[in-house]
Amino acid sequence: MTPSSPPGGPVYLDSAASTALRAEAYRAMLPFLQTEFANPSAHHAAGRRASDALEDARGRVARVFNAEPEEVVFTSGGTESINAAIKGVAFAQADAGGGRHILTTAVEHHAVLHSAQYLERFGFEVEELPVDEYGRVSPEEVAAAVRPDTALVSVGYANNEVGTVQPIAAIAAAVAARASALGRRIPFHTDAVQAASTLSLDVQALGVDLLSLSGHKFGGPKGTGLLYMRRGTPFLELLSGGGQERQRRSGTENVPGNVGLAVALEYAQAERGEFARRTGALRDRLLAAVLEACPDALVNGHPTERLPHALHVCFSGLEGEALVDELDRLGIESSAGAACTSATWEPSHVLLAMGVPLELAIGSLRMSLWSTTTAEQVDYVSRVLPSAVSRVREAAIPAPR
Ligand SMILES: *Cc1c(COP(=O)(O)O)cnc(C)c1O
Protein backbone atom coordinates (compact mmCIF):
# COMPACT_ATOMS: atom_id res chain seq x y z
CA MET A 1 0.00 0.00 0.00
CA THR A 2 1.36 3.42 -0.85
CA PRO A 3 0.47 6.11 1.68
CA SER A 4 -1.39 9.15 0.40
CA SER A 5 0.65 12.05 -0.92
CA PRO A 6 0.53 15.28 1.08
CA PRO A 7 -2.67 17.35 0.59
CA GLY A 8 -1.21 20.70 -0.48
CA GLY A 9 1.75 19.51 -2.59
CA PRO A 10 5.26 18.57 -1.52
CA VAL A 11 6.36 19.26 2.06
CA TYR A 12 9.56 21.30 1.94
CA LEU A 13 11.80 20.44 4.89
CA ASP A 14 15.13 21.57 3.45
CA SER A 15 15.41 25.27 4.35
CA ALA A 16 18.99 24.70 5.54
CA ALA A 17 19.85 24.01 1.88
CA SER A 18 17.90 26.89 0.34
CA THR A 19 14.78 29.01 0.70
CA ALA A 20 12.33 30.64 -1.72
CA LEU A 21 12.84 34.26 -2.68
CA ARG A 22 10.41 36.23 -0.55
CA ALA A 23 7.81 38.33 -2.35
CA GLU A 24 8.98 41.67 -0.90
CA ALA A 25 12.53 41.03 -2.11
CA TYR A 26 11.30 39.95 -5.54
CA ARG A 27 9.23 43.13 -5.93
CA ALA A 28 12.12 45.34 -4.84
CA MET A 29 14.38 43.67 -7.42
CA LEU A 30 12.07 43.96 -10.43
CA PRO A 31 12.96 47.51 -11.60
CA PHE A 32 16.68 46.65 -11.48
CA LEU A 33 16.13 43.55 -13.57
CA GLN A 34 14.18 45.48 -16.17
CA THR A 35 14.47 49.24 -16.74
CA GLU A 36 17.10 50.26 -14.15
CA PHE A 37 19.93 48.19 -15.60
CA ALA A 38 22.70 50.80 -15.75
CA ASN A 39 26.15 50.10 -14.34
CA PRO A 40 26.35 51.71 -10.86
CA SER A 41 29.82 53.05 -11.74
CA ALA A 42 28.46 54.90 -14.80
CA HIS A 43 28.59 58.72 -14.85
CA HIS A 44 25.03 59.37 -15.94
CA ALA A 45 21.76 59.75 -14.11
CA ALA A 46 20.74 56.13 -14.68
CA GLY A 47 24.08 54.96 -13.27
CA ARG A 48 23.58 57.19 -10.23
CA ARG A 49 20.13 55.70 -9.65
CA ALA A 50 21.67 52.22 -9.68
CA SER A 51 24.44 53.39 -7.36
CA ASP A 52 21.91 55.01 -5.02
CA ALA A 53 19.93 51.76 -4.85
CA LEU A 54 23.10 49.82 -4.08
CA GLU A 55 24.11 52.23 -1.31
CA ASP A 56 20.59 52.21 0.10
CA ALA A 57 20.83 48.40 0.28
CA ARG A 58 24.24 48.67 1.96
CA GLY A 59 22.83 51.07 4.54
CA ARG A 60 19.98 48.69 5.36
CA VAL A 61 22.41 45.82 5.86
CA ALA A 62 24.69 48.01 7.99
CA ARG A 63 21.77 48.86 10.30
CA VAL A 64 21.03 45.16 10.77
CA PHE A 65 24.72 44.57 11.62
CA ASN A 66 24.87 47.70 13.84
CA ALA A 67 27.89 48.64 11.71
CA GLU A 68 29.02 51.30 9.24
CA PRO A 69 28.00 50.99 5.57
CA GLU A 70 31.71 50.98 4.60
CA GLU A 71 32.12 47.76 6.57
CA VAL A 72 29.63 45.87 4.37
CA VAL A 73 30.89 44.00 1.28
CA PHE A 74 28.48 42.46 -1.21
CA THR A 75 29.62 39.08 -2.56
CA SER A 76 28.22 36.24 -4.67
CA GLY A 77 27.22 34.06 -1.70
CA GLY A 78 28.21 32.38 1.54
CA THR A 79 31.04 30.46 -0.08
CA GLU A 80 32.64 33.59 -1.51
CA SER A 81 32.27 35.55 1.72
CA ILE A 82 33.91 32.75 3.70
CA ASN A 83 36.72 32.29 1.14
CA ALA A 84 37.38 36.04 1.20
CA ALA A 85 37.34 36.21 5.01
CA ILE A 86 39.69 33.27 5.49
CA LYS A 87 42.08 33.59 2.56
CA GLY A 88 41.93 37.38 2.37
CA VAL A 89 42.77 37.85 6.05
CA ALA A 90 45.32 34.99 6.15
CA PHE A 91 47.34 36.34 3.20
CA ALA A 92 47.26 39.89 4.59
CA GLN A 93 48.38 38.65 8.01
CA ALA A 94 51.22 36.57 6.59
CA ASP A 95 52.26 39.56 4.48
CA ALA A 96 52.41 41.77 7.59
CA GLY A 97 54.08 39.22 9.88
CA GLY A 98 50.78 38.46 11.63
CA GLY A 99 51.33 34.71 11.75
CA ARG A 100 50.32 31.64 9.79
CA HIS A 101 48.23 29.69 12.30
CA ILE A 102 44.51 29.36 11.44
CA LEU A 103 42.30 28.25 14.30
CA THR A 104 38.88 26.77 13.58
CA THR A 105 36.66 23.85 14.61
CA ALA A 106 36.08 20.35 13.26
CA VAL A 107 32.36 20.99 12.57
CA GLU A 108 32.62 23.94 10.17
CA HIS A 109 30.99 24.03 6.74
CA HIS A 110 33.28 22.80 3.95
CA ALA A 111 33.60 26.38 2.68
CA VAL A 112 35.52 27.12 5.91
CA LEU A 113 37.46 23.87 6.20
CA HIS A 114 38.48 23.69 2.55
CA SER A 115 39.46 27.38 2.48
CA ALA A 116 41.68 26.79 5.50
CA GLN A 117 43.13 23.60 4.01
CA TYR A 118 43.85 25.47 0.75
CA LEU A 119 46.13 27.74 2.77
CA GLU A 120 48.23 24.81 3.96
CA ARG A 121 50.02 24.68 0.62
CA PHE A 122 51.12 28.28 1.23
CA GLY A 123 52.74 27.41 4.54
CA PHE A 124 49.80 27.99 6.85
CA GLU A 125 49.04 25.65 9.73
CA VAL A 126 45.38 24.77 10.31
CA GLU A 127 44.11 23.63 13.70
CA GLU A 128 40.59 22.17 13.92
CA LEU A 129 39.42 22.15 17.52
CA PRO A 130 37.44 19.11 18.69
CA VAL A 131 33.82 19.57 19.81
CA ASP A 132 31.65 18.00 22.49
CA GLU A 133 28.82 15.52 21.85
CA TYR A 134 26.53 18.41 20.89
CA GLY A 135 28.99 19.96 18.45
CA ARG A 136 30.02 22.84 20.71
CA VAL A 137 33.39 24.32 21.61
CA SER A 138 33.91 26.24 24.85
CA PRO A 139 35.25 29.81 24.92
CA GLU A 140 38.06 28.67 27.24
CA GLU A 141 39.17 25.91 24.86
CA VAL A 142 39.28 28.25 21.87
CA ALA A 143 41.14 30.94 23.81
CA ALA A 144 43.65 28.40 25.13
CA ALA A 145 44.47 27.34 21.56
CA VAL A 146 45.28 30.91 20.46
CA ARG A 147 49.02 31.31 19.86
CA PRO A 148 51.32 34.26 19.29
CA ASP A 149 51.32 33.37 15.58
CA THR A 150 47.53 32.89 15.20
CA ALA A 151 46.46 34.84 12.11
CA LEU A 152 42.71 34.23 12.26
CA VAL A 153 40.06 32.44 14.32
CA SER A 154 36.93 31.16 12.55
CA VAL A 155 34.01 29.59 14.43
CA GLY A 156 30.58 29.03 12.86
CA TYR A 157 27.55 30.64 14.53
CA ALA A 158 25.03 27.83 13.87
CA ASN A 159 25.79 24.43 12.37
CA ASN A 160 24.15 23.64 9.03
CA GLU A 161 23.74 19.93 9.76
CA VAL A 162 22.66 19.56 13.40
CA GLY A 163 21.68 23.18 14.13
CA THR A 164 23.85 23.61 17.23
CA VAL A 165 24.48 27.27 18.08
CA GLN A 166 27.92 28.28 19.37
CA PRO A 167 28.33 30.89 22.13
CA ILE A 168 29.95 33.27 19.64
CA ALA A 169 29.98 36.41 21.81
CA ALA A 170 31.68 34.55 24.67
CA ILE A 171 34.15 32.84 22.31
CA ALA A 172 35.03 36.12 20.58
CA ALA A 173 35.49 37.84 23.95
CA ALA A 174 37.73 35.05 25.25
CA VAL A 175 39.83 35.14 22.08
CA ALA A 176 40.14 38.94 22.27
CA ALA A 177 41.27 38.74 25.92
CA ARG A 178 43.86 36.10 25.11
CA ALA A 179 45.07 38.05 22.06
CA SER A 180 45.37 41.19 24.13
CA ALA A 181 47.44 39.29 26.74
CA LEU A 182 49.74 38.41 23.84
CA GLY A 183 49.83 42.09 22.86
CA ARG A 184 47.91 41.43 19.64
CA ARG A 185 44.60 41.84 17.87
CA ILE A 186 43.50 38.64 16.13
CA PRO A 187 40.67 38.84 13.60
CA PHE A 188 37.65 36.70 14.49
CA HIS A 189 35.36 35.41 11.72
CA THR A 190 32.01 33.70 12.07
CA ASP A 191 30.15 31.79 9.35
CA ALA A 192 26.66 33.05 10.24
CA VAL A 193 24.95 31.64 7.13
CA GLN A 194 22.49 29.51 9.13
CA ALA A 195 21.85 32.17 11.78
CA ALA A 196 20.09 34.95 9.86
CA SER A 197 16.50 33.78 10.39
CA THR A 198 16.62 33.36 14.16
CA LEU A 199 19.67 34.99 15.78
CA SER A 200 20.99 38.51 16.31
CA LEU A 201 23.54 39.70 13.77
CA ASP A 202 24.69 42.68 15.86
CA VAL A 203 28.44 42.55 15.26
CA GLN A 204 29.15 44.85 18.22
CA ALA A 205 27.29 42.60 20.66
CA LEU A 206 28.88 39.53 19.06
CA GLY A 207 32.34 41.13 19.07
CA VAL A 208 33.28 39.65 15.69
CA ASP A 209 35.53 41.26 13.06
CA LEU A 210 34.15 39.33 10.10
CA LEU A 211 30.75 37.74 9.51
CA SER A 212 29.54 35.81 6.44
CA LEU A 213 25.97 35.46 5.14
CA SER A 214 24.30 33.92 2.09
CA GLY A 215 21.18 35.52 0.57
CA HIS A 216 19.33 32.36 -0.42
CA LYS A 217 19.39 30.96 3.13
CA PHE A 218 17.00 33.68 4.39
CA GLY A 219 14.62 34.42 1.54
CA GLY A 220 17.01 36.45 -0.62
CA PRO A 221 18.17 35.62 -4.14
CA LYS A 222 20.72 32.91 -4.95
CA GLY A 223 24.17 34.13 -5.93
CA THR A 224 24.17 36.95 -3.35
CA GLY A 225 26.11 37.16 -0.12
CA LEU A 226 27.44 39.49 2.51
CA LEU A 227 30.73 39.92 4.27
CA TYR A 228 30.89 42.21 7.27
CA MET A 229 34.46 43.40 7.71
CA ARG A 230 35.35 45.57 10.71
CA ARG A 231 37.30 48.69 9.80
CA GLY A 232 41.04 48.07 10.08
CA THR A 233 40.87 44.30 9.56
CA PRO A 234 43.90 43.15 7.55
CA PHE A 235 42.64 42.01 4.15
CA LEU A 236 43.90 41.22 0.64
CA GLU A 237 41.16 41.01 -1.96
CA LEU A 238 40.43 37.78 -3.84
CA LEU A 239 38.94 39.52 -6.88
CA SER A 240 41.07 42.27 -8.38
CA GLY A 241 39.84 44.56 -11.11
CA GLY A 242 37.93 47.82 -11.25
CA GLY A 243 38.15 48.42 -7.52
CA GLN A 244 34.46 48.16 -6.65
CA GLU A 245 33.40 47.61 -3.01
CA ARG A 246 36.30 49.83 -1.86
CA GLN A 247 38.91 47.61 -3.50
CA ARG A 248 37.70 44.61 -1.52
CA ARG A 249 35.69 42.87 -4.25
CA SER A 250 36.06 44.02 -7.84
CA GLY A 251 33.43 43.35 -10.47
CA THR A 252 30.26 45.16 -11.53
CA GLU A 253 27.90 44.97 -8.58
CA ASN A 254 24.83 42.73 -8.66
CA VAL A 255 22.38 45.61 -8.13
CA PRO A 256 19.09 43.65 -8.33
CA GLY A 257 20.51 40.84 -6.22
CA ASN A 258 21.87 43.12 -3.53
CA VAL A 259 18.63 45.14 -3.38
CA GLY A 260 16.67 41.91 -2.88
CA LEU A 261 19.18 40.62 -0.37
CA ALA A 262 18.91 43.72 1.81
CA VAL A 263 15.10 43.63 1.84
CA ALA A 264 15.08 39.90 2.67
CA LEU A 265 17.58 40.40 5.49
CA GLU A 266 15.56 43.23 7.03
CA TYR A 267 12.41 41.09 7.02
CA ALA A 268 14.19 37.98 8.29
CA GLN A 269 15.65 39.92 11.21
CA ALA A 270 12.42 41.77 12.01
CA GLU A 271 10.50 38.49 12.05
CA ARG A 272 13.06 36.29 13.77
CA GLY A 273 11.32 36.13 17.15
CA GLU A 274 8.00 35.08 15.64
CA PHE A 275 9.76 32.74 13.19
CA ALA A 276 11.58 31.01 16.07
CA ARG A 277 8.42 30.61 18.15
CA ARG A 278 6.40 29.22 15.27
CA THR A 279 8.94 26.84 13.75
CA GLY A 280 10.16 25.81 17.22
CA ALA A 281 6.68 24.64 18.23
CA LEU A 282 6.26 22.70 14.97
CA ARG A 283 9.75 21.20 15.23
CA ASP A 284 9.06 19.99 18.79
CA ARG A 285 5.78 18.46 17.64
CA LEU A 286 7.57 16.62 14.83
CA LEU A 287 10.36 15.52 17.15
CA ALA A 288 7.89 14.13 19.70
CA ALA A 289 6.13 12.13 16.98
CA VAL A 290 9.41 10.76 15.60
CA LEU A 291 10.58 9.68 19.05
CA GLU A 292 7.26 8.05 19.87
CA ALA A 293 7.33 5.98 16.69
CA CYS A 294 11.10 5.36 16.66
CA PRO A 295 12.27 5.44 20.29
CA ASP A 296 15.76 4.27 19.30
CA ALA A 297 16.38 7.26 17.00
CA LEU A 298 19.33 9.44 18.03
CA VAL A 299 18.48 13.15 18.16
CA ASN A 300 21.51 15.29 17.32
CA GLY A 301 22.52 18.80 18.27
CA HIS A 302 22.42 20.67 21.55
CA PRO A 303 19.16 20.11 23.50
CA THR A 304 18.54 23.85 23.98
CA GLU A 305 21.26 25.80 22.12
CA ARG A 306 20.00 24.74 18.73
CA LEU A 307 18.25 26.42 15.79
CA PRO A 308 14.48 26.20 16.45
CA HIS A 309 13.69 25.11 12.89
CA ALA A 310 16.35 22.37 12.77
CA LEU A 311 15.71 18.69 13.39
CA HIS A 312 18.44 16.12 12.87
CA VAL A 313 18.07 12.44 13.74
CA CYS A 314 20.04 9.26 13.08
CA PHE A 315 18.47 5.84 12.56
CA SER A 316 20.35 2.56 12.84
CA GLY A 317 20.27 -0.04 10.07
CA LEU A 318 19.70 2.27 7.11
CA GLU A 319 21.41 4.79 4.86
CA GLY A 320 20.24 8.38 5.11
CA GLU A 321 20.26 8.78 1.34
CA ALA A 322 17.85 5.86 0.91
CA LEU A 323 15.50 7.33 3.50
CA VAL A 324 15.63 10.73 1.77
CA ASP A 325 14.69 9.00 -1.52
CA GLU A 326 11.82 7.15 0.12
CA LEU A 327 10.53 10.37 1.74
CA ASP A 328 10.80 12.14 -1.62
CA ARG A 329 8.49 9.49 -3.10
CA LEU A 330 6.05 10.40 -0.34
CA GLY A 331 6.26 14.10 -1.23
CA ILE A 332 8.63 15.10 1.57
CA GLU A 333 11.78 17.03 0.65
CA SER A 334 14.52 16.48 3.22
CA SER A 335 18.27 15.91 3.36
CA ALA A 336 20.72 13.36 4.70
CA GLY A 337 22.86 16.20 6.04
CA ALA A 338 25.01 18.54 4.07
CA ALA A 339 24.27 18.56 0.35
CA CYS A 340 26.46 15.83 -1.07
CA THR A 341 28.01 16.61 -4.44
CA SER A 342 29.94 13.39 -4.95
CA ALA A 343 28.44 10.06 -5.88
CA THR A 344 30.35 8.29 -3.14
CA TRP A 345 28.65 8.32 0.21
CA GLU A 346 30.75 9.80 2.97
CA PRO A 347 29.54 10.03 6.55
CA SER A 348 29.29 13.56 7.89
CA HIS A 349 32.46 15.04 9.39
CA VAL A 350 30.21 16.92 11.81
CA LEU A 351 28.59 13.78 13.22
CA LEU A 352 31.92 11.96 13.45
CA ALA A 353 33.48 14.93 15.29
CA MET A 354 30.55 14.79 17.74
CA GLY A 355 31.39 11.14 18.42
CA VAL A 356 28.32 9.67 16.70
CA PRO A 357 29.16 6.01 15.90
CA LEU A 358 29.72 5.37 12.18
CA GLU A 359 26.75 3.00 11.96
CA LEU A 360 24.40 5.77 13.12
CA ALA A 361 26.17 8.61 11.29
CA ILE A 362 25.36 6.82 8.01
CA GLY A 363 21.64 6.85 8.82
CA SER A 364 21.21 10.59 9.21
CA LEU A 365 18.14 12.64 8.33
CA ARG A 366 17.96 16.44 8.44
CA MET A 367 14.57 18.12 8.35
CA SER A 368 14.73 21.92 8.37
CA LEU A 369 11.46 23.81 8.70
CA TRP A 370 10.55 27.21 7.29
CA SER A 371 7.97 29.95 7.85
CA THR A 372 5.75 28.22 5.29
CA THR A 373 5.70 24.90 7.18
CA THR A 374 2.25 24.07 8.56
CA ALA A 375 0.94 21.86 11.36
CA GLU A 376 -0.86 19.73 8.74
CA GLN A 377 2.43 19.11 6.96
CA VAL A 378 4.17 18.18 10.21
CA ASP A 379 1.36 15.76 11.03
CA TYR A 380 1.58 14.20 7.58
CA VAL A 381 5.35 13.66 8.03
CA SER A 382 4.77 12.24 11.52
CA ARG A 383 2.23 9.82 10.07
CA VAL A 384 4.32 8.44 7.19
CA LEU A 385 7.90 8.62 8.55
CA PRO A 386 7.84 5.54 10.84
CA SER A 387 6.74 3.15 8.05
CA ALA A 388 9.20 4.78 5.64
CA VAL A 389 11.99 4.05 8.14
CA SER A 390 10.82 0.42 8.42
CA ARG A 391 10.67 -0.06 4.65
CA VAL A 392 14.13 1.38 4.09
CA ARG A 393 15.52 -0.78 6.91
CA GLU A 394 13.97 -3.91 5.44
CA ALA A 395 15.40 -3.12 2.01
CA ALA A 396 18.85 -2.50 3.53
CA ILE A 397 19.09 -5.62 5.65
CA PRO A 398 19.19 -8.87 3.67
CA ALA A 399 16.25 -11.10 4.64
CA PRO A 400 17.29 -14.19 6.65
CA ARG A 401 17.37 -17.39 4.60
C1 LIG B 1 24.89 27.15 2.73
C2 LIG B 1 26.04 27.40 3.66
C3 LIG B 1 27.25 27.95 3.19
C4 LIG B 1 27.50 28.24 1.71
O1 LIG B 1 26.63 29.20 1.19
P1 LIG B 1 26.40 29.30 -0.40
O2 LIG B 1 25.39 30.34 -0.59
O3 LIG B 1 25.95 27.95 -0.86
O4 LIG B 1 27.70 29.65 -1.01
C5 LIG B 1 28.24 28.19 4.11
N1 LIG B 1 28.08 27.94 5.41
C6 LIG B 1 26.95 27.41 5.91
C7 LIG B 1 26.82 27.18 7.37
C8 LIG B 1 25.89 27.12 5.05
O5 LIG B 1 24.78 26.59 5.54
mmCIF file of C-alpha atoms and ligand atoms in Angstrom, residues 16-17 77-80 82 109 111 158-160 191 193-194 214 216-217 224, ligand 1:
data_model
loop_
_atom_site.group_PDB
_atom_site.id
_atom_site.type_symbol
_atom_site.label_atom_id
_atom_site.label_comp_id
_atom_site.label_asym_id
_atom_site.label_seq_id
_atom_site.Cartn_x
_atom_site.Cartn_y
_atom_site.Cartn_z
ATOM 1 C CA ALA A 16 18.988 24.703 5.538
ATOM 2 C CA ALA A 17 19.848 24.007 1.879
ATOM 3 C CA GLY A 77 27.217 34.059 -1.698
ATOM 4 C CA GLY A 78 28.210 32.385 1.536
ATOM 5 C CA THR A 79 31.040 30.462 -0.080
ATOM 6 C CA GLU A 80 32.642 33.593 -1.511
ATOM 7 C CA ILE A 82 33.913 32.747 3.696
ATOM 8 C CA HIS A 109 30.994 24.028 6.743
ATOM 9 C CA ALA A 111 33.597 26.382 2.681
ATOM 10 C CA ALA A 158 25.027 27.831 13.875
ATOM 11 C CA ASN A 159 25.792 24.434 12.369
ATOM 12 C CA ASN A 160 24.150 23.643 9.026
ATOM 13 C CA ASP A 191 30.148 31.791 9.355
ATOM 14 C CA VAL A 193 24.946 31.635 7.132
ATOM 15 C CA GLN A 194 22.491 29.510 9.131
ATOM 16 C CA SER A 214 24.296 33.919 2.094
ATOM 17 C CA HIS A 216 19.328 32.364 -0.421
ATOM 18 C CA LYS A 217 19.393 30.961 3.131
ATOM 19 C CA THR A 224 24.165 36.954 -3.353
HETATM 20 C C1 LIG B 1 24.891 27.147 2.735
HETATM 21 C C2 LIG B 1 26.040 27.399 3.659
HETATM 22 C C3 LIG B 1 27.249 27.953 3.185
HETATM 23 C C4 LIG B 1 27.495 28.244 1.712
HETATM 24 O O1 LIG B 1 26.625 29.201 1.193
HETATM 25 P P1 LIG B 1 26.401 29.304 -0.402
HETATM 26 O O2 LIG B 1 25.385 30.338 -0.588
HETATM 27 O O3 LIG B 1 25.945 27.954 -0.862
HETATM 28 O O4 LIG B 1 27.697 29.655 -1.015
HETATM 29 C C5 LIG B 1 28.245 28.189 4.106
HETATM 30 N N1 LIG B 1 28.084 27.937 5.413
HETATM 31 C C6 LIG B 1 26.945 27.410 5.906
HETATM 32 C C7 LIG B 1 26.823 27.178 7.373
HETATM 33 C C8 LIG B 1 25.890 27.122 5.049
HETATM 34 O O5 LIG B 1 24.778 26.586 5.541
#
